[in-house]
XYZ file of C-alpha atoms in Angstrom:
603
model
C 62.585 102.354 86.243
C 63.211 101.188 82.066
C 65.433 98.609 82.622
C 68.047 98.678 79.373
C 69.395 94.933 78.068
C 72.786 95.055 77.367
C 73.189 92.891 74.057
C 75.304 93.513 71.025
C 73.278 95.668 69.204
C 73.486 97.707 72.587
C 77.042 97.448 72.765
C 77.539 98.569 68.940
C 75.365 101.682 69.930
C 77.490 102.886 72.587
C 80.620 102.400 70.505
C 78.992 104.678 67.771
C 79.044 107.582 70.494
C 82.413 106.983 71.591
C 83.032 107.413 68.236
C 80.784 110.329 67.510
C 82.512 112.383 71.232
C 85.487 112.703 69.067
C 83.264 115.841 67.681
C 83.941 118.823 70.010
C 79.992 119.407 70.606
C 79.748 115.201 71.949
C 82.673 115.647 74.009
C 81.832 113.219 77.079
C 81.511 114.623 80.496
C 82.921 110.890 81.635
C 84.825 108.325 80.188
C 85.649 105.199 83.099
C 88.673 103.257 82.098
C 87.782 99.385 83.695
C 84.564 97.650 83.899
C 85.504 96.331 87.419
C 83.091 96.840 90.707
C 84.521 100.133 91.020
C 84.246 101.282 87.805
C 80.997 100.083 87.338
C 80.704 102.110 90.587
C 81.949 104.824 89.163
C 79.471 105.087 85.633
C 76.686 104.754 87.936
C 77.926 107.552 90.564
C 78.595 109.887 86.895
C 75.574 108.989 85.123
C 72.363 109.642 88.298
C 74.523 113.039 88.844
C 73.352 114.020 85.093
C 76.514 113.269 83.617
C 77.250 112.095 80.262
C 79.202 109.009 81.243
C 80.928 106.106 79.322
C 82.356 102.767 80.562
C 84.463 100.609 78.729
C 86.488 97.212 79.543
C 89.055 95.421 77.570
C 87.876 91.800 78.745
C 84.103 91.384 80.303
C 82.637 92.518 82.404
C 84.076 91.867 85.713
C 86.795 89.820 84.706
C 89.414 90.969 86.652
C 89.568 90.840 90.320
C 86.041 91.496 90.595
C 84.968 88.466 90.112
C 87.799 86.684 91.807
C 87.063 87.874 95.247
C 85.897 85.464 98.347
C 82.404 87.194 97.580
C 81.356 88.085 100.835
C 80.398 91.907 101.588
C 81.627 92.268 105.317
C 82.836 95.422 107.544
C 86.057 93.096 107.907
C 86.588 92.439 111.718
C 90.140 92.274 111.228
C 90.180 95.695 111.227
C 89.242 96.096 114.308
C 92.615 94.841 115.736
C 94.175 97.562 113.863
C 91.871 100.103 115.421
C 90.417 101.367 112.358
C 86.637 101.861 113.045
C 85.861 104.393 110.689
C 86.775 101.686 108.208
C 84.869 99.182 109.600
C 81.988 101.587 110.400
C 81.920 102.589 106.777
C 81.983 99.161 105.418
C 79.690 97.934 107.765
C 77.354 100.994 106.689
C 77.409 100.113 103.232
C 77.023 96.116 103.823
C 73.530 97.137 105.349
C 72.639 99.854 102.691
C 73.112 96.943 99.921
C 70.899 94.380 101.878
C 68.224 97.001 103.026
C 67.540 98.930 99.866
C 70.248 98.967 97.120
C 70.720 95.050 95.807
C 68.754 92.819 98.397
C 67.873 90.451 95.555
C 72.207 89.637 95.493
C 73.737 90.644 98.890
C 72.164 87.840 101.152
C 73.246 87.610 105.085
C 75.184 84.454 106.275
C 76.136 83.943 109.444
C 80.101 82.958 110.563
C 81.470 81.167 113.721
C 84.299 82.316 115.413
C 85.991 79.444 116.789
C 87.432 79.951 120.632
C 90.182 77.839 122.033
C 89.710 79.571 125.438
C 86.583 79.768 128.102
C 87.880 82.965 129.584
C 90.082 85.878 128.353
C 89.449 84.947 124.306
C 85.798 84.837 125.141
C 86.058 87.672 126.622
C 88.070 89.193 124.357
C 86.355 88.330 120.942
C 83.302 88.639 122.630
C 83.753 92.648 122.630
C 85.109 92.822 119.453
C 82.202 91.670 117.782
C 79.788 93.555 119.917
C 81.670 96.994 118.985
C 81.388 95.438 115.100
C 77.623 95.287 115.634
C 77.225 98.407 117.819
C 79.737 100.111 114.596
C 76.772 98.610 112.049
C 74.103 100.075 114.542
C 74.817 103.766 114.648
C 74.766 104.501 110.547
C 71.404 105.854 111.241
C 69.267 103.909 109.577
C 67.684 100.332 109.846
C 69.024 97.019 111.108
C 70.081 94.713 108.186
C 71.492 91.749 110.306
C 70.846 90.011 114.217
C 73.662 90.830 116.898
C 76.149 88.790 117.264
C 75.668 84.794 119.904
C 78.088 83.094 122.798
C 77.608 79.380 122.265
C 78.600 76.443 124.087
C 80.730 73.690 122.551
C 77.367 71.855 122.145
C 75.793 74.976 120.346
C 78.600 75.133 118.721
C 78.515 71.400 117.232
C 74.764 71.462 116.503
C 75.166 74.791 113.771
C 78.860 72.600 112.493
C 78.964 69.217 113.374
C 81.910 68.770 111.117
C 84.318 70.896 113.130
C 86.213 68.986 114.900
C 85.782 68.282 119.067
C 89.126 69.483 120.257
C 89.379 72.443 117.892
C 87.308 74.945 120.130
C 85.672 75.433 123.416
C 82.773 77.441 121.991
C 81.806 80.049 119.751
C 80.882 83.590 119.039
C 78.355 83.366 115.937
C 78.145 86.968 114.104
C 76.495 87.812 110.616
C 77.913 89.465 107.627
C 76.724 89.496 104.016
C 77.890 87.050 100.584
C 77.141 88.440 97.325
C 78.056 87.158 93.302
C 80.647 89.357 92.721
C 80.273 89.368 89.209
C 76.512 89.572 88.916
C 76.742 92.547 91.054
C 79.280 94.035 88.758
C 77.045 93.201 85.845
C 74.135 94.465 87.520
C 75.705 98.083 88.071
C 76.979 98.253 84.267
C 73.044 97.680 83.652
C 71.832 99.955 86.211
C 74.362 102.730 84.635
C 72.862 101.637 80.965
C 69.407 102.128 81.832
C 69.978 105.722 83.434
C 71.622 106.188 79.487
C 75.367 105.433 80.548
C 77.600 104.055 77.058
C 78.775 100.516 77.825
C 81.119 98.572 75.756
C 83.200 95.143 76.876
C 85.770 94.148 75.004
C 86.657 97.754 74.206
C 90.630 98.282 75.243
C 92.618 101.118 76.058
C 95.619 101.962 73.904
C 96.364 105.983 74.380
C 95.332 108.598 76.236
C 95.406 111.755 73.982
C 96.960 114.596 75.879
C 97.631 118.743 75.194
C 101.104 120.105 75.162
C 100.549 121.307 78.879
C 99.792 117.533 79.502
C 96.148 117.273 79.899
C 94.087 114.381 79.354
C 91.452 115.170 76.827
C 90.221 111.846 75.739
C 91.126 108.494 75.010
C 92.276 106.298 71.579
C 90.159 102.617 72.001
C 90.147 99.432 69.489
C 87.453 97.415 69.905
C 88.204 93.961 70.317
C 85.710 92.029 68.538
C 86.534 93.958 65.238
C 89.947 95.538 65.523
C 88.709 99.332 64.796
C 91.006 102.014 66.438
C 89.080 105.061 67.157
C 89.117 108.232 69.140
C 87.406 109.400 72.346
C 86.706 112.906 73.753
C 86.114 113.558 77.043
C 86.406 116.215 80.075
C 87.199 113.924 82.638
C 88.661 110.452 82.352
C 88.492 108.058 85.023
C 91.189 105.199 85.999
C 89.859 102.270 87.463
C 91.690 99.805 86.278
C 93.143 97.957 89.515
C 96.219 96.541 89.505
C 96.512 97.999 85.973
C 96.408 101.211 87.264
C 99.838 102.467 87.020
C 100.174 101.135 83.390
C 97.289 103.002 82.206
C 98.638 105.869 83.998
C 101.768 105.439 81.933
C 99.586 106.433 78.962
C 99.160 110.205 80.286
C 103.046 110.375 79.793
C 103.280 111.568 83.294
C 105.739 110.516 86.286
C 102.596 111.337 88.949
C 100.039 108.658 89.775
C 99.284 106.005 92.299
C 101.757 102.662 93.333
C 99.595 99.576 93.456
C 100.950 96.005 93.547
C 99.103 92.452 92.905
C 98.608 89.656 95.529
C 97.356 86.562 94.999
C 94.402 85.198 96.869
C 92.876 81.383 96.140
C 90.093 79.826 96.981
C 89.209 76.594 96.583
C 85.183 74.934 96.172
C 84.181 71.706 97.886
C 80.452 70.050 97.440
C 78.413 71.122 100.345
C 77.372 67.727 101.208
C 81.374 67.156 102.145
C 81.197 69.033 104.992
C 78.349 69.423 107.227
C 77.568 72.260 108.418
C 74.689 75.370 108.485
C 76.897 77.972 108.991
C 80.569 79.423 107.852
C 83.851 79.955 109.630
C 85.908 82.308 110.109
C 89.917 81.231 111.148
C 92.800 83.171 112.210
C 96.151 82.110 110.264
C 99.611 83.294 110.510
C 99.337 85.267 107.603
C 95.573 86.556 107.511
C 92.548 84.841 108.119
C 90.700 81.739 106.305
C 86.882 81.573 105.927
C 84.921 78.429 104.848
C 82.374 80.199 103.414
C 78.597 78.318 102.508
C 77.225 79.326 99.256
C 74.523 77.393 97.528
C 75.046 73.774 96.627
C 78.745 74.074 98.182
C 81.801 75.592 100.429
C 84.440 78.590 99.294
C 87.286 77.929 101.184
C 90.191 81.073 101.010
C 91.927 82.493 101.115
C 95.633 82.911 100.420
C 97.882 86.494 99.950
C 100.804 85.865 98.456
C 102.659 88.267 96.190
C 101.827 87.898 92.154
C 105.086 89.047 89.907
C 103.601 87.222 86.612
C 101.276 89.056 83.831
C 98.236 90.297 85.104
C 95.473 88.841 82.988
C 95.121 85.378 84.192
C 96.331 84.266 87.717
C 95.918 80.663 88.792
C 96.086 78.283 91.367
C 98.876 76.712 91.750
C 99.362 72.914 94.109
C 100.863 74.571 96.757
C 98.065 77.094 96.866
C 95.709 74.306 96.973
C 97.495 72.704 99.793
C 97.740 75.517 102.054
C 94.290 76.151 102.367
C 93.353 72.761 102.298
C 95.706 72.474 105.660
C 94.306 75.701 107.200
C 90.960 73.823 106.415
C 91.853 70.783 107.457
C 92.875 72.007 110.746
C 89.359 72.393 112.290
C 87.706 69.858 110.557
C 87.047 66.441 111.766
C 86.922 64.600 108.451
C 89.638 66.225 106.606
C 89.197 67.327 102.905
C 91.614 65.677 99.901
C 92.096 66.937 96.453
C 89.486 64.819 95.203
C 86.892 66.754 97.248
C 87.789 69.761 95.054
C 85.396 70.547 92.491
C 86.988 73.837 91.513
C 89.206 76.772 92.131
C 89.877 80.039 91.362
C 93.019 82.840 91.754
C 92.754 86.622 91.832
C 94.794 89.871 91.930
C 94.411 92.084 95.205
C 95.307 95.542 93.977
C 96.998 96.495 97.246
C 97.759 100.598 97.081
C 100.814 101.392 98.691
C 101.846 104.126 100.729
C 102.399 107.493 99.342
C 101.711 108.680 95.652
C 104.138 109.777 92.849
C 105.659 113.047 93.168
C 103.903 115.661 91.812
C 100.578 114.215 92.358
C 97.579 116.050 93.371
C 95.479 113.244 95.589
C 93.246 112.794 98.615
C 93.724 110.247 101.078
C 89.794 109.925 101.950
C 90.470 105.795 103.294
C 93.271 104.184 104.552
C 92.243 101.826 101.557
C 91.773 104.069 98.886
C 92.965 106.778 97.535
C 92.068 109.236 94.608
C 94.696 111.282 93.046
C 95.314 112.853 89.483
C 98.684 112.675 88.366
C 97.842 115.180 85.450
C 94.286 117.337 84.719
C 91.723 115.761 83.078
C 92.803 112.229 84.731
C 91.284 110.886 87.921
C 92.775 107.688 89.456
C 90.847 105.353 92.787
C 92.679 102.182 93.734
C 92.969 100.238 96.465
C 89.350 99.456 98.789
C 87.255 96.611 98.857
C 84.227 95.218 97.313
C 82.202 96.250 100.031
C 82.859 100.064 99.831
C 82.614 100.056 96.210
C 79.695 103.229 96.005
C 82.212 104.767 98.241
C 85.212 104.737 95.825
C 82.868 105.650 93.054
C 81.232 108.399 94.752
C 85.264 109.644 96.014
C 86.287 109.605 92.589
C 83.581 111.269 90.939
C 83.774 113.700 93.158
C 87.423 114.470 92.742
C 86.904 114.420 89.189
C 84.238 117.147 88.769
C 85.780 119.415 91.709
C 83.491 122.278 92.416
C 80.514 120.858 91.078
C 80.315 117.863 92.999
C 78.326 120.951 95.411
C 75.842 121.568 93.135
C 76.018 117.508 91.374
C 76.300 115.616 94.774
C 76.163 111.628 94.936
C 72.805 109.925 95.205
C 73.451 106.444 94.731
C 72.669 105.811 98.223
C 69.351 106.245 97.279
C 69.543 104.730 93.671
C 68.595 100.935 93.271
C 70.564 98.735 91.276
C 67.976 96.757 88.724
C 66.276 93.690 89.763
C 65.768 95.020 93.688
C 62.406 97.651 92.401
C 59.422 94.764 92.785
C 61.784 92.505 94.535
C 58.854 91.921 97.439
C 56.031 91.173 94.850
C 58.124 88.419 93.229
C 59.237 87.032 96.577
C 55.135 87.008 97.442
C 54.658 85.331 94.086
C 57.165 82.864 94.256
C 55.204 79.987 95.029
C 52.594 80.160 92.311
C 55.549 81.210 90.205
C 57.014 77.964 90.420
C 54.276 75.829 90.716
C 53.534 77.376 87.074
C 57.028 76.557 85.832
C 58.015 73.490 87.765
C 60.400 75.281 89.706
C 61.216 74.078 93.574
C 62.209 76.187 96.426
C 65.907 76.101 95.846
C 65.502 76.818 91.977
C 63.293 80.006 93.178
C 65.699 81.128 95.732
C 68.388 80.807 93.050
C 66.538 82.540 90.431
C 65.559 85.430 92.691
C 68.928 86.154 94.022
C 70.265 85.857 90.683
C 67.271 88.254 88.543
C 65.485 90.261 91.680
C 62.613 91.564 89.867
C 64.145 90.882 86.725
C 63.009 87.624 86.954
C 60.101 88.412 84.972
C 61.930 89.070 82.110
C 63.194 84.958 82.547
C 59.418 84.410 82.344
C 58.860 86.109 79.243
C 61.300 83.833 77.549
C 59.899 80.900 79.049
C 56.690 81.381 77.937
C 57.624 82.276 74.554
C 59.613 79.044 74.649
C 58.687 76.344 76.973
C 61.457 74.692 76.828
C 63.574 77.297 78.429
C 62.340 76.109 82.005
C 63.607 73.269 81.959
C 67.207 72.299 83.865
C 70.291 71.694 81.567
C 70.669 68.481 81.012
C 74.597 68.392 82.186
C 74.486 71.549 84.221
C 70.809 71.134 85.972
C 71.456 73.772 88.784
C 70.699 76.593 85.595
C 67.373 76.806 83.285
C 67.751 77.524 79.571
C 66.704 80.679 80.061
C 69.015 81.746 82.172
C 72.091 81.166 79.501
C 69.485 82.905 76.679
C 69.323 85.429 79.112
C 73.184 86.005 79.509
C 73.578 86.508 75.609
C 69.927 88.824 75.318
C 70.063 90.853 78.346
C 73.484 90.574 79.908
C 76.115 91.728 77.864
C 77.558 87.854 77.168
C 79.643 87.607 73.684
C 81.445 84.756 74.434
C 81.473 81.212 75.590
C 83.890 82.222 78.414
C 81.744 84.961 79.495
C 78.917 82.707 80.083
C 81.068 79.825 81.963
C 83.079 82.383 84.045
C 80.914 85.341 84.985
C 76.819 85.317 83.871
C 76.914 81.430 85.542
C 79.538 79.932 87.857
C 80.243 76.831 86.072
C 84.059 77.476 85.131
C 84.051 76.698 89.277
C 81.186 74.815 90.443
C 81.582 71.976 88.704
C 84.408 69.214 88.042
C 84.401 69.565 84.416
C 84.240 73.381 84.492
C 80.868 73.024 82.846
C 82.522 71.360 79.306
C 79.960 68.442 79.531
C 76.963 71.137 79.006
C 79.145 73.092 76.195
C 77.393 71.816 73.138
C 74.242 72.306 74.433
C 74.857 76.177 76.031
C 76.603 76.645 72.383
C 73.402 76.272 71.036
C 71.213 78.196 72.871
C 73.407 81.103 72.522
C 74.239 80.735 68.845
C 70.946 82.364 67.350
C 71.312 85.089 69.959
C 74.673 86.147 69.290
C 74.493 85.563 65.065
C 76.998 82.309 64.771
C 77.268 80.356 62.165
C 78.978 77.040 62.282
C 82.852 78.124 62.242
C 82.404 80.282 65.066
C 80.389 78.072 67.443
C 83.045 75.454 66.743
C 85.643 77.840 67.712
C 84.062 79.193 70.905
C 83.742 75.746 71.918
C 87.294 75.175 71.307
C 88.623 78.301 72.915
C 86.370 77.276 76.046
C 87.839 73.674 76.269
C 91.053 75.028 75.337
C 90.810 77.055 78.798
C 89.317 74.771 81.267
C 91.986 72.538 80.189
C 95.063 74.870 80.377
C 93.401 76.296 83.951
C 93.122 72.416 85.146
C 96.849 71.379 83.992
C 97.544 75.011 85.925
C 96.235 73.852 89.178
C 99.082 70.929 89.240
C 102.129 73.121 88.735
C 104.506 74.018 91.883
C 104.958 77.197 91.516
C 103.667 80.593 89.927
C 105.925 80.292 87.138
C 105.070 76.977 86.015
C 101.614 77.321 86.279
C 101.525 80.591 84.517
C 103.325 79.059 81.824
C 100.576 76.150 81.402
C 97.871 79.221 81.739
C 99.151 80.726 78.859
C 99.322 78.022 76.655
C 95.637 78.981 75.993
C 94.870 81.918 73.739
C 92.312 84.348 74.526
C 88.971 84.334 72.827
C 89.515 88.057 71.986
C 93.028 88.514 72.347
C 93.690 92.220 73.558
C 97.301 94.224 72.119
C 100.194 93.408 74.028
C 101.605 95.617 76.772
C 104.177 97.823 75.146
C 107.481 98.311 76.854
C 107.019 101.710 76.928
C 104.041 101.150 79.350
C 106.320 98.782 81.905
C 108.970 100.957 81.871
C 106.627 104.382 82.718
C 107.336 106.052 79.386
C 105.181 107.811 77.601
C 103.806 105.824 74.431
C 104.972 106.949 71.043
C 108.376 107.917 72.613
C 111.544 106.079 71.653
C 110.765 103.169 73.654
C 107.576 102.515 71.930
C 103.849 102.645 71.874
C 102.225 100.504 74.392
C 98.147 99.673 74.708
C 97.251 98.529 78.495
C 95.409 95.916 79.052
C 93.346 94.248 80.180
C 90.634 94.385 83.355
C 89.111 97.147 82.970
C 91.474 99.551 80.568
């Protein structure tokens, strides 16, 4: 398949047609509302149908809870104690689409222990809970992405973990799910929707949705953030997937109908992997959830809390007693315990948990107990609630609902459609060793370039051989080449410092100093590609230090409050329009209580 970049000039195309749908003959099929995993979901579901299909996002890409998640892409055997297996079935079904065929290049399997603290009944009774998980991933019909599940001894046990602790179990049961870059995924399916000729703008908010005097949604007024342009939007069908957003942008419609959805907090903290030593993650029962101590790369992703988030919605953080809690859930099984000087980085996000019911007068389906599509007026189509893992599900639900009748004769096909970077995956895994021989590139940096690029990798290459230079490690943040940060500014979409440290690399996280010590020189390697001059590379530095320092100051607060309050003593690089109390209070904007603009996260 063509695979489309997404740079500026690509970006400035697809906000001339927005612009140009506000003429009756370019009226959209499609415009998605939030450039999260499911609406990223959803402009690939709208576009392979034959749809003409937009997608825009206030912040980046991803930058909501999408890329705030504990990254794994699992069937989620907790569900089985709530009897739910056509949940679990369906997860697990779409877990083994994405590493057979759809994104093998980013969903990659790891393999969990389930710690027992007794020989017989637990045993016993884990034991055939994961053996109905893998007989539930076994009868989707097609092939087999991961190995069944393993009873080991306390001394199998200690060989895959050696840091868990003696006492802490009799044994195991080791089982195998799936960990993906939640972001990169999302950034992959904005791509994948570009190159099928999908309209893709970040940093493109929501501030109305225009409306007939029966109450239908027609279109959709947009500012784009980088230059502060208002313009209009036409389209037949507009999509809501804005998370835990949702029921402000549904505010916009000027209708009482929609979906409830409500924000929890989940943290996760990131410890070296040489800290603990282990081959192999975990997977702990709490009072409240469960905790997984997840391996990924050079370190551990331990999380996760669920605690309920009353602040604003754009920038959740860690607060000290989030940081302790899992660090004593952690700490619990581990036989050198981990301190706060172990931590190398953390990260909050917003669970946008759907609750029960939907506002009167609403037209929905109920097609998961963790989603649900509804439209609270024609013309608008709302999903919330699910998971990462069922993402294609949610888009392919929603599209559906959308389009009504003709989803008969337009079904869904992105179980067959391949995300870019997995077409040529296998010749690039054959080539990998001459590859890197060529560029100086070890085994890890090839395993981390290929489950970063796929196939796409060859597009690194071209940039490296057009500039040497670009192969070689950054000097303060060697786990990345130069080319892959040119890459994030050329090919992916990147228009900001912030974008590059928190979603096209993992930097804002992986390392102590959030990645400031490799600023200057990232600064300058995107600085041609994105047109700065002096001023503005001085600023995105700024805005970036400004950040990592307000996010680290964050982390040491008590409370939500206070470390919400610290947050926010950082301004945005591209600061979106303020929430309008006519969109908290559910009126209708332009009404006597005001006009509001929703933001951000995908609307």
């Amino acid at each position: 398949m063509r695979t489309a970049p997404l740079t500026a000039q690509a970006r400035t195309d697809a906000l001339a047609a927005l612009r140009g749908s506000a003429a009756r003959e370019d009226e959209l099929d499609v415009l998605v509302i939030g450039g999260g995993v499911t609406g990223a979901g959803v402009a690939v579901d709208a576009v392979t149908r034959g749809l003409s299909t937009a997608i825009v996002e206030a912040q980046d890409w991803a930058s909501g809870t999408s890329s705030r998640s504990s990254k794994l892409v699992h069937g989620g055997l907790r569900y089985l104690q709530m009897l739910d297996f056509h949940l679990v079935r369906e997860a697990l079904t779409e877990r083994d689409l994405l590493i057979n065929r759809l994104a093998p290049h980013l969903v990659k399997p790891v393999s969990f222990l389930y710690p027992l603290e007794n020989r017989v009944w637990e045993r016993a009774y884990v034991g055939a809970g994961v053996a109905l998980y893998d007989t539930l991933a076994s009868v989707n019909g097609g092939k087999r992405a991961l190995p069944i599940h393993r009873h080991l001894s306390r001394k199998g046990m200690e060989r895959l973990f050696p840091d868990l602790r003696h006492d802490a179990a009799i044994g195991a049961v080791r089982y195998w799910d799936a960990s993906v870059d939640d972001a990169r995924l999302v950034e992959t399916l904005v791509r994948t929707a570009v190159s099928y000729g999908a309209h893709a703008a970040s940093r493109t908010q929501l501030v109305d949705l225009h409306t007939t005097s029966g109450g239908a949604v027609t279109g959709a007024e947009l500012v784009d953030l980088e230059t502060g342009e208002h313009f209009d939007v036409r389209a037949r069908h507009v999509i809501n997937a804005t998370g835990v957003w949702t029921e402000a942008t549904e505010s916009l419609a000027g209708s009482d109908g929609g979906l409830k959805v409500l924000a929890s907090k989940g943290v996760h903290i990131v410890v070296p992997r040489s800290r603990i030593s282990g081959d192999v993650g975990l997977i702990l029962q709490t009072e409240k959830s469960v905790l997984f101590i997840i391996p990924w790369s050079r370190y551990w992703v331990i999380g996760t809390t669920d605690t309920p988030w009353e602040q604003e919605l754009t920038h959740p953080v860690a607060t000290s007693a989030d940081i302790d809690y899992v660090m004593e859930h952690a700490n619990a099984v581990l036989s050198r315990p981990i301190t706060r000087e172990d931590i190398i980085g953390t990260w909050a996000g917003l669970r946008p948990l759907l609750q029960p019911g939907t506002k009167e007068g609403t037209s929905s389906a109920k097609v998961s107990r963790e989603h649900t599509v509804a439209s609270p007026t024609p013309g608008l189509t709302v999903i919330a609630g699910g998971k990462l893992t069922t993402y294609r599900v949610m888009a392919k639900d929603a599209v559906d609902f959308a389009i009504g009748s003709r989803a008969t004769t337009l079904p869904s096909i992105t179980h067959e459609v391949q995300l870019v970077g997995a077409e040529g995956l296998r010749v690039f895994q054959r080539q990998a060793r001459a590859i890197g021989a060529k560029y100086d590139w070890d085994r890890p940096r090839m395993d981390h370039l290929l489950h970063r690029y796929g196939s796409l990798l060859g597009e690194l290459i071209d940039l490296c051989d057009a500039n040497p230079e670009l192969a070689k490690p950054l000097a303060n943040a060697d786990a990345y080449i130069g080319a892959e940060i040119v890459y994030a500014a050329s090919h992916e979409g990147a228009l900001h410092l912030d974008d590059i440290f928190m979603h096209r690399t993992r930097l804002n996280y992986e390392q102590l100093d959030k990645g400031v010590g490799a600023i200057d020189e990232i600064a300058d390697l995107v600085a041609p590609i994105l047109g700065w001059d002096a001023e503005t590379r001085a600023a995105e530095i700024a805005s970036y230090r400004a950040r990592a320092e307000a996010e680290e100051a964050a982390a040491a607060q008590p409370d939500d409050v206070s470390a919400e309050q610290v947050r926010l003593e950082a301004a945005d690089v591209a600061p979106m329009h303020d929430l309008g109390a006519s969109v908290s209070a559910g009126t209708k904007p332009g009404s006597p209580a005001g006009k509001g603009s929703v933001g951000p996260a995908g609307t």
